[in-house]
Tab-separated table of C-alpha atoms and ligand atoms in Angstrom:
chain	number	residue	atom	x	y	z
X	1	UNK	CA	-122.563	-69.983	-77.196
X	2	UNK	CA	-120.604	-73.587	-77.802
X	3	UNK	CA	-117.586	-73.893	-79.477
X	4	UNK	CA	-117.216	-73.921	-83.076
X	5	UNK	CA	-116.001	-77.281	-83.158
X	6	UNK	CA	-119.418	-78.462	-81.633
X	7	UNK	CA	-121.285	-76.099	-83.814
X	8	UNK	CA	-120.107	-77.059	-86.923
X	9	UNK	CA	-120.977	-80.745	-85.751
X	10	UNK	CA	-124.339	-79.828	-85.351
X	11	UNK	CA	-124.749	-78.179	-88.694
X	12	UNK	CA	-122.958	-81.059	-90.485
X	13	UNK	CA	-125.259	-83.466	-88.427
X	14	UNK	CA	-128.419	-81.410	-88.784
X	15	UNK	CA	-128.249	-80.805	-92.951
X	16	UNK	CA	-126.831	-84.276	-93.907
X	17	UNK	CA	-130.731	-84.939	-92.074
X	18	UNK	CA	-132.096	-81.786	-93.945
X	19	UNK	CA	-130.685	-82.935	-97.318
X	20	UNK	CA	-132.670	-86.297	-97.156
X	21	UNK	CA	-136.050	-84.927	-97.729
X	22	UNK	CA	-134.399	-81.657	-99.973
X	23	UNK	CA	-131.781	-82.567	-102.240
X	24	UNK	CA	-132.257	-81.154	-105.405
X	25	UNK	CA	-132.330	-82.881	-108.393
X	26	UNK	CA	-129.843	-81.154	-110.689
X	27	UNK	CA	-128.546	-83.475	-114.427
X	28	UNK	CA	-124.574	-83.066	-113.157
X	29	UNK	CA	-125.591	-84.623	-109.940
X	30	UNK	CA	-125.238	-88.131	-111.245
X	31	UNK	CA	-123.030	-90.630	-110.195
X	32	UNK	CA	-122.366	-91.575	-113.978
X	33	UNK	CA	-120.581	-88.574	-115.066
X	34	UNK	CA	-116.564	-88.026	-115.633
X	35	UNK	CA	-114.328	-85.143	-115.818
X	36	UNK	CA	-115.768	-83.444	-118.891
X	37	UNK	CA	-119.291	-83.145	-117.417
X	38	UNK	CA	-118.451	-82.435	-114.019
X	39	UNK	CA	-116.573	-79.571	-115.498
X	40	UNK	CA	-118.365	-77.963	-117.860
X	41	UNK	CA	-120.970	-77.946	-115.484
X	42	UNK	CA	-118.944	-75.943	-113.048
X	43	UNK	CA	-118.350	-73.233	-115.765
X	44	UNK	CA	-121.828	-72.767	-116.792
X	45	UNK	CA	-122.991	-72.632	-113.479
X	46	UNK	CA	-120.762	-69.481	-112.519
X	47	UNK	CA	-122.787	-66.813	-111.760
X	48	UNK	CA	-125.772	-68.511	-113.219
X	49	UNK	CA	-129.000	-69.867	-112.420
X	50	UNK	CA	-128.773	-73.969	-111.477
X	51	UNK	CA	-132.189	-74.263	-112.862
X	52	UNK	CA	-130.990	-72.186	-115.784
X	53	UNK	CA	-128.289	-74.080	-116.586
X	54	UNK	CA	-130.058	-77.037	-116.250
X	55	UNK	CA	-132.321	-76.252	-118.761
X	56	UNK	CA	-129.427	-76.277	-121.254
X	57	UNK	CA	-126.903	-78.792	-120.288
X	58	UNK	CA	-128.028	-81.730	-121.695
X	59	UNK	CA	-128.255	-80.680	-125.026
X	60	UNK	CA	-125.094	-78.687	-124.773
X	61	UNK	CA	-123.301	-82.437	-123.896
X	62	UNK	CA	-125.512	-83.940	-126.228
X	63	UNK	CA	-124.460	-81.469	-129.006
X	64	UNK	CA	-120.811	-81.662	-127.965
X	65	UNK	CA	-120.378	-84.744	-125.680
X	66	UNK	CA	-116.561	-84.800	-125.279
X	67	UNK	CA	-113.266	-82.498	-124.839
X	68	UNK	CA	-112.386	-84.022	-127.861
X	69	UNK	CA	-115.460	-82.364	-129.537
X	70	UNK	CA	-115.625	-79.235	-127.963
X	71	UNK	CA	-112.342	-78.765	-129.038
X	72	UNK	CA	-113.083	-79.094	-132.436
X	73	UNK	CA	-116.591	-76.812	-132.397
X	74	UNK	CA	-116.666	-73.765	-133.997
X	75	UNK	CA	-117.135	-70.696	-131.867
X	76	UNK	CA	-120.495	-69.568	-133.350
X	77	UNK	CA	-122.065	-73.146	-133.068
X	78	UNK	CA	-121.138	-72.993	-129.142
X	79	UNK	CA	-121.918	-69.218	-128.767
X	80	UNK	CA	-125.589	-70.475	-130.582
X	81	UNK	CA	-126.227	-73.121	-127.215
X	82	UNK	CA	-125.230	-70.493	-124.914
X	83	UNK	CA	-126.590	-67.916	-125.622
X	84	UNK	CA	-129.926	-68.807	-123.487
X	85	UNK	CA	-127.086	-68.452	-120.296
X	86	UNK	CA	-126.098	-65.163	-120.866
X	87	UNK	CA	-122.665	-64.267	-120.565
X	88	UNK	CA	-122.369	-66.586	-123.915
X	89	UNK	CA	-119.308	-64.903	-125.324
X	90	UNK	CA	-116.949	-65.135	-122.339
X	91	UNK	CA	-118.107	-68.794	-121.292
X	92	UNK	CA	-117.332	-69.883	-125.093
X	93	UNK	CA	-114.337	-68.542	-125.352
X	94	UNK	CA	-113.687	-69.934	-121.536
X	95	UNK	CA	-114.927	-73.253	-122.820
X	96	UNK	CA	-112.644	-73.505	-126.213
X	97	UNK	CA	-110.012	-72.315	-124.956
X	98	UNK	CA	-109.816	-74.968	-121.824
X	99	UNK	CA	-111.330	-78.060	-124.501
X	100	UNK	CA	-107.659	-76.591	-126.415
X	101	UNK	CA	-105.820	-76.935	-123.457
X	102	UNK	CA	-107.145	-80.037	-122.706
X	103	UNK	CA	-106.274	-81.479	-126.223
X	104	UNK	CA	-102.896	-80.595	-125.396
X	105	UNK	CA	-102.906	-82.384	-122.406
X	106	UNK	CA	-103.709	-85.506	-124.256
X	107	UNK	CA	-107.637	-84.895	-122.782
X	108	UNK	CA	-106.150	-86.333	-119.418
X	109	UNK	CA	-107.416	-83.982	-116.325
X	110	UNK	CA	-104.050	-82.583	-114.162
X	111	UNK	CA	-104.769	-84.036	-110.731
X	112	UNK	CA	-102.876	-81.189	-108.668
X	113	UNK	CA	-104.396	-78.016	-107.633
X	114	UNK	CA	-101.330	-76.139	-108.970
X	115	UNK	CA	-101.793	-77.611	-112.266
X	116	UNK	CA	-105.666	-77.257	-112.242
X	117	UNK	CA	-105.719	-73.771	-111.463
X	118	UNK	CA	-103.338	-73.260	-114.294
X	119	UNK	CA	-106.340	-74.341	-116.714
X	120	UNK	CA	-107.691	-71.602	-118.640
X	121	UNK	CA	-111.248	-70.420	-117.031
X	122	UNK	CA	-110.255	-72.593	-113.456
X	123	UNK	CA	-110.059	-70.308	-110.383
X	124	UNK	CA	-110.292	-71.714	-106.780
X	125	UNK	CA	-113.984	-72.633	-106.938
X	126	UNK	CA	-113.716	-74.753	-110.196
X	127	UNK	CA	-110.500	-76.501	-108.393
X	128	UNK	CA	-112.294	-77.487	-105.685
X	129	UNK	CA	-115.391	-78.908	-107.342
X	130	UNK	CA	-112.764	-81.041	-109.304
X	131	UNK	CA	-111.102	-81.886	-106.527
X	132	UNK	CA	-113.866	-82.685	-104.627
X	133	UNK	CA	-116.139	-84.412	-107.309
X	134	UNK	CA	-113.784	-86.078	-110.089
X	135	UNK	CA	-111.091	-87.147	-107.103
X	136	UNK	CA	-112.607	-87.152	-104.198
X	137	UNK	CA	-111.043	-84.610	-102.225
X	138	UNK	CA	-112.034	-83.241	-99.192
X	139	UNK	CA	-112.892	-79.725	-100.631
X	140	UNK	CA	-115.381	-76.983	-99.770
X	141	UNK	CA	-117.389	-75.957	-102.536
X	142	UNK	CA	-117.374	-72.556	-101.031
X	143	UNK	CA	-119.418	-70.127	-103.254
X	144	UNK	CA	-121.191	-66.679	-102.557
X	145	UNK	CA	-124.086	-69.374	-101.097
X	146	UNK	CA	-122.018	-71.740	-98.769
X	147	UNK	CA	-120.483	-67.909	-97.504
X	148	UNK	CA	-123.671	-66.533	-96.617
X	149	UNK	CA	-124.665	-69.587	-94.284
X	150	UNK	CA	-121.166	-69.986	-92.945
X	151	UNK	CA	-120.712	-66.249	-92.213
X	152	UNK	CA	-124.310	-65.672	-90.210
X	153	UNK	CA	-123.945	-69.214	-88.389
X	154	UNK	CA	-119.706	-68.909	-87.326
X	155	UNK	CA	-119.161	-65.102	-87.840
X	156	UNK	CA	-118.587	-62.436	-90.098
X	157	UNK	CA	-115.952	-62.878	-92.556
X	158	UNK	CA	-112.728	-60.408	-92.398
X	159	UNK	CA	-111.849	-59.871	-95.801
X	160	UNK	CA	-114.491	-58.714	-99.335
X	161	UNK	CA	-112.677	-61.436	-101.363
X	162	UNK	CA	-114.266	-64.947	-100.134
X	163	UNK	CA	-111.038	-66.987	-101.734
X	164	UNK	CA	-108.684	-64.904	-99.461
X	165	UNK	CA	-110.763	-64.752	-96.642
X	166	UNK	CA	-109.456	-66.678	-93.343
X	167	UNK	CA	-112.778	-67.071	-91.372
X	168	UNK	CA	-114.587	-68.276	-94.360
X	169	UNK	CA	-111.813	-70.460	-96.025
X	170	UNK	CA	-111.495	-72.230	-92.104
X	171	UNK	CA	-115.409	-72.781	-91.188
X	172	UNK	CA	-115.684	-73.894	-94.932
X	173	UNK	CA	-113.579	-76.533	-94.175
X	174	UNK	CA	-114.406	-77.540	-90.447
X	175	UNK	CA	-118.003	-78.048	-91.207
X	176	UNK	CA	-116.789	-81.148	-94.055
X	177	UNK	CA	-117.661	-84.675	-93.213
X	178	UNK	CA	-115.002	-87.429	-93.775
X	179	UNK	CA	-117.292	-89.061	-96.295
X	180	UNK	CA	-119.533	-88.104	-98.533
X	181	UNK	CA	-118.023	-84.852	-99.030
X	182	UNK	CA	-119.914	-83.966	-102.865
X	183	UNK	CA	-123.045	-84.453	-101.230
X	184	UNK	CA	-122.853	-82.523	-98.255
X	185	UNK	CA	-120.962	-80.183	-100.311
X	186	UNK	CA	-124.806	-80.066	-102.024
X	187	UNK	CA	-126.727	-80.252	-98.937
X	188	UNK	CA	-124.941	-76.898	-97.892
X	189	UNK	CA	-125.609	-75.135	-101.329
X	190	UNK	CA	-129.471	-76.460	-101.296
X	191	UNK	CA	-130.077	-75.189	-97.718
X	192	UNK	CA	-128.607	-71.980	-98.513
X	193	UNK	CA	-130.499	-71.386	-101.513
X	194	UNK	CA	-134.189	-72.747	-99.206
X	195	UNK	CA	-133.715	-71.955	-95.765
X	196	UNK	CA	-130.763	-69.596	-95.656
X	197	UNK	CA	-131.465	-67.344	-98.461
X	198	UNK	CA	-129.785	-64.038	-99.127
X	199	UNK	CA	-132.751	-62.464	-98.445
X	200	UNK	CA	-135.694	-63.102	-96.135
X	201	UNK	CA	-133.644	-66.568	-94.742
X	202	UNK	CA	-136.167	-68.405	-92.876
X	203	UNK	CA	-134.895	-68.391	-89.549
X	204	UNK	CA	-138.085	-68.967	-87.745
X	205	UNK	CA	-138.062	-72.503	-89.495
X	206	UNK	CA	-134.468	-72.950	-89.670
X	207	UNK	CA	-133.499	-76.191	-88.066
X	208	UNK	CA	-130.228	-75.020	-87.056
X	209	UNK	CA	-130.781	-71.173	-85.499
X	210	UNK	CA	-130.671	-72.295	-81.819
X	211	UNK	CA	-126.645	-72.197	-82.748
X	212	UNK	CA	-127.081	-69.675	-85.488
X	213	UNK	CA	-124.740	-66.696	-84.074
X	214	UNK	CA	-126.890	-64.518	-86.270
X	215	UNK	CA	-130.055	-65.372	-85.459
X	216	UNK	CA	-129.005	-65.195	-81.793
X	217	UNK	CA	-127.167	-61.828	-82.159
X	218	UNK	CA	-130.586	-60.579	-83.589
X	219	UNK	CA	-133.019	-62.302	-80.843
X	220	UNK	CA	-130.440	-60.464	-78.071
X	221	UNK	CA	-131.418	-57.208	-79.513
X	222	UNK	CA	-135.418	-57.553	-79.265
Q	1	SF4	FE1	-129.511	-68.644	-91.822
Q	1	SF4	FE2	-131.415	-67.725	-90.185
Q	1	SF4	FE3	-130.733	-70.293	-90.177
Q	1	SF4	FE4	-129.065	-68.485	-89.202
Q	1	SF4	S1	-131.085	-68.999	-88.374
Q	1	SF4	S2	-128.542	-70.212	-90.542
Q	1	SF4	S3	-129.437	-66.764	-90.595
Q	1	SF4	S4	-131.698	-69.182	-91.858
């Protein structure tokens, strides 16, 4: 098998390609949006459907378009858009309590991961979306998704905890372009959720299995 360093070239090469013809079209995909969209979009999106939550954001920013106004909503008026989501308690309370700490802050967005993290309802995922999509950062947005592929294609991860783990944390970062980090960031999530799936992945039309340590681990076995 090649290096990694060669492999994760190929992958990068291989989905920026992919992502051409299969980007999704998701409404916090747009180039137009600031801090306040990118981020509330992050929250509702935890352990949720993206087509879910798409179905909801717009007239959740509609209804509340601002930190400013979020701040100020009442708790059963944001429980009453969420409640399509599920987990419409915690994400409401997540939600007014970080619009409150925002309002603190003078609405301005920290720009450190220290200070992000300290947000209330930011954890290492949310960071890095911020990082990555508000500032630019070269950030993985490594979720249970971006795991799966990274894990069968490099190797298995060491540790249950994906944030802790070293394998994961390091291939989640070699396999980042220089530029256009956001949307490669999406190509990876997109091909997960099509090609590499958590279950049945499509291997025998997956464009990138001849380096797939999985796939090849399996194939040896036949
Ligand atoms: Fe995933 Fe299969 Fe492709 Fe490997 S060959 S990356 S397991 S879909």
């Amino acid at each position: 098998m090649r290096s990694a360093s060669f492999r994760a070239a190929y992958l990068r090469r291989v989905l920026q390609h992919w992502f051409l013809d299969h980007a999704r079209s998701f409404p916090w995909r747009s180039n137009r949006l600031g801090n306040y969209e990118l981020t509330i979009a992050e929250i509702l999106l935890q352990r949720t459907k993206a087509e879910t939550v798409s179905s909801r954001y717009p007239s959740l920013l509609k209804r509340f378009p601002s930190w400013k106004r979020l701040a100020k909503a009442r708790p059963h008026q944001l429980k009453a858009y969420l409640k399509p989501l599920g987990l419409w308690k915690r994400r409401s309370n997540t939600l007014l309590e970080l619009a409150k700490a925002m309002s603190k802050r003078g609405y301005r967005l920290p720009r450190t991961r220290e200070s992000i993290e300290a947000l209330p309802g930011v954890g290492q995922y949310i960071a890095n979306a911020i990082l990555c999509q508000v500032y630019g950062q070269r950030e993985p947005l490594l979720d249970v998704n971006m795991a799966r592929l990274v894990e069968r294609y490099f190797e298995r991860r060491k540790l249950a905890d994906l944030r802790d783990d070293p394998v994961l944390q390091s291939y989640g970062r070699k396999i980042l372009p220089r530029t256009r980090i956001r949307e490669f960031n999406w190509a990876v999530l997109d091909f997960a959720s099509a090609v590499c799936r958590a279950r049945n992945p499509k291997c025998a039309e997956c464009p990138i299995s001849r380096h797939c340590a999985d796939y090849n681990r399996r194939l040896r076995k036949k």
